[in-house]
Amino acid sequence: MKPDKDVIEFIQAVVDSLVMWELVVFLWNNPGITDKAKGIASRLGRRSEDILGPLEALVEHGILEKWGEAAQPIYAFRQDSKFAEALEKFAAFSQDKEGKLWIWAQLLHRGIR
């Protein structure tokens, strides 16, 4: 199984780490999520420090909204982002065994761990 153009472009533009991969799939599967970094990290079984960079990158890409106090902002998934369709395809593709292997290969090829 090979991904379509949207999935490839989404990986190249957005998915720059395994944490980012995990985070975007989590957000797609939980579209109503509105929480602080600590809460999202807890749901993923990670530390807040592990996801702060990816959360901020998703805000920059327009996939997440951020508001509230600067010390502990609240993040919310934007289902209307320009990446919404590609994110949906990516999430579906990453559920397939061959899809997962393909994504792993792409990330490893780029030197991402």
Tab-separated table of C-alpha atoms in Angstrom:
chain	number	residue	atom	x	y	z
A	1	MET	CA	0.000	0.000	0.000
A	2	LYS	CA	1.428	3.335	-1.055
A	3	PRO	CA	0.095	6.659	0.248
A	4	ASP	CA	-1.478	9.245	-1.986
A	5	LYS	CA	0.071	12.639	-2.685
A	6	ASP	CA	-1.751	14.355	0.214
A	7	VAL	CA	-0.348	11.910	2.764
A	8	ILE	CA	3.186	12.249	1.414
A	9	GLU	CA	2.975	16.058	1.502
A	10	PHE	CA	1.499	15.976	5.019
A	11	ILE	CA	4.365	13.810	6.259
A	12	GLN	CA	6.932	16.087	4.628
A	13	ALA	CA	5.328	19.279	5.956
A	14	VAL	CA	4.136	18.247	9.412
A	15	VAL	CA	5.288	14.860	10.704
A	16	ASP	CA	8.849	15.506	11.830
A	17	SER	CA	9.067	13.038	14.721
A	18	LEU	CA	7.502	9.952	16.221
A	19	VAL	CA	5.933	12.158	18.894
A	20	MET	CA	4.332	14.313	16.188
A	21	TRP	CA	2.995	11.199	14.448
A	22	GLU	CA	1.468	9.966	17.705
A	23	LEU	CA	0.066	13.398	18.498
A	24	VAL	CA	-1.648	14.029	15.144
A	25	VAL	CA	-3.276	10.580	15.151
A	26	PHE	CA	-4.435	11.174	18.738
A	27	LEU	CA	-5.917	14.541	17.782
A	28	TRP	CA	-7.713	13.060	14.795
A	29	ASN	CA	-9.182	10.296	16.947
A	30	ASN	CA	-10.209	12.842	19.627
A	31	PRO	CA	-11.426	15.845	17.606
A	32	GLY	CA	-13.176	17.533	20.524
A	33	ILE	CA	-10.052	17.649	22.669
A	34	THR	CA	-9.400	20.935	24.441
A	35	ASP	CA	-6.679	20.737	27.052
A	36	LYS	CA	-3.377	22.014	28.369
A	37	ALA	CA	-0.115	20.384	27.307
A	38	LYS	CA	0.044	18.480	30.595
A	39	GLY	CA	-3.375	16.913	30.027
A	40	ILE	CA	-2.639	15.940	26.433
A	41	ALA	CA	0.741	14.520	27.451
A	42	SER	CA	-0.897	12.489	30.202
A	43	ARG	CA	-3.389	10.978	27.746
A	44	LEU	CA	-0.468	9.980	25.508
A	45	GLY	CA	1.591	8.612	28.401
A	46	ARG	CA	4.286	11.222	27.783
A	47	ARG	CA	5.857	14.143	29.615
A	48	SER	CA	4.694	17.682	28.842
A	49	GLU	CA	8.213	18.573	27.720
A	50	ASP	CA	8.008	15.864	25.042
A	51	ILE	CA	5.001	17.377	23.326
A	52	LEU	CA	5.440	21.148	23.753
A	53	GLY	CA	7.476	21.509	20.546
A	54	PRO	CA	5.065	19.431	18.453
A	55	LEU	CA	2.060	21.278	19.928
A	56	GLU	CA	3.572	24.640	18.980
A	57	ALA	CA	4.388	23.352	15.482
A	58	LEU	CA	0.758	22.249	15.075
A	59	VAL	CA	-0.365	25.735	16.125
A	60	GLU	CA	1.946	27.224	13.469
A	61	HIS	CA	0.481	24.858	10.849
A	62	GLY	CA	-3.050	25.916	11.865
A	63	ILE	CA	-3.996	22.410	13.004
A	64	LEU	CA	-4.355	23.511	16.635
A	65	GLU	CA	-5.647	26.698	18.213
A	66	LYS	CA	-3.977	28.057	21.328
A	67	TRP	CA	-5.382	30.474	23.856
A	68	GLY	CA	-5.282	31.342	27.518
A	69	GLU	CA	-2.434	32.256	29.803
A	70	ALA	CA	1.078	32.054	28.376
A	71	ALA	CA	2.399	29.785	31.140
A	72	GLN	CA	-0.245	27.096	30.566
A	73	PRO	CA	-2.100	27.688	27.309
A	74	ILE	CA	-5.030	25.593	26.192
A	75	TYR	CA	-4.845	23.756	22.874
A	76	ALA	CA	-7.804	22.767	20.714
A	77	PHE	CA	-7.949	20.787	17.478
A	78	ARG	CA	-9.101	22.742	14.400
A	79	GLN	CA	-11.031	20.434	12.108
A	80	ASP	CA	-11.190	23.162	9.467
A	81	SER	CA	-7.441	23.596	8.948
A	82	LYS	CA	-5.943	23.509	5.462
A	83	PHE	CA	-4.460	20.133	6.435
A	84	ALA	CA	-7.766	18.581	7.583
A	85	GLU	CA	-8.253	16.298	4.582
A	86	ALA	CA	-4.594	15.263	4.473
A	87	LEU	CA	-4.593	14.637	8.223
A	88	GLU	CA	-7.639	12.384	7.870
A	89	LYS	CA	-5.917	10.411	5.106
A	90	PHE	CA	-2.695	10.234	7.129
A	91	ALA	CA	-4.523	8.956	10.227
A	92	ALA	CA	-6.276	6.267	8.182
A	93	PHE	CA	-3.062	5.318	6.371
A	94	SER	CA	-1.172	5.023	9.655
A	95	GLN	CA	-3.708	2.502	10.986
A	96	ASP	CA	-2.770	0.003	8.273
A	97	LYS	CA	0.238	-2.249	8.984
A	98	GLU	CA	1.838	-1.520	5.611
A	99	GLY	CA	1.089	2.171	6.099
A	100	LYS	CA	2.847	2.202	9.461
A	101	LEU	CA	5.881	0.507	7.970
A	102	TRP	CA	5.949	2.995	5.096
A	103	ILE	CA	5.783	5.963	7.489
A	104	TRP	CA	8.507	4.453	9.699
A	105	ALA	CA	10.720	4.016	6.649
A	106	GLN	CA	10.178	7.648	5.625
A	107	LEU	CA	10.991	8.963	9.091
A	108	LEU	CA	14.070	6.765	9.422
A	109	HIS	CA	15.232	7.808	5.956
A	110	ARG	CA	15.039	11.436	7.129
A	111	GLY	CA	17.062	10.534	10.231
A	112	ILE	CA	14.162	11.073	12.600
A	113	ARG	CA	13.928	8.999	15.743
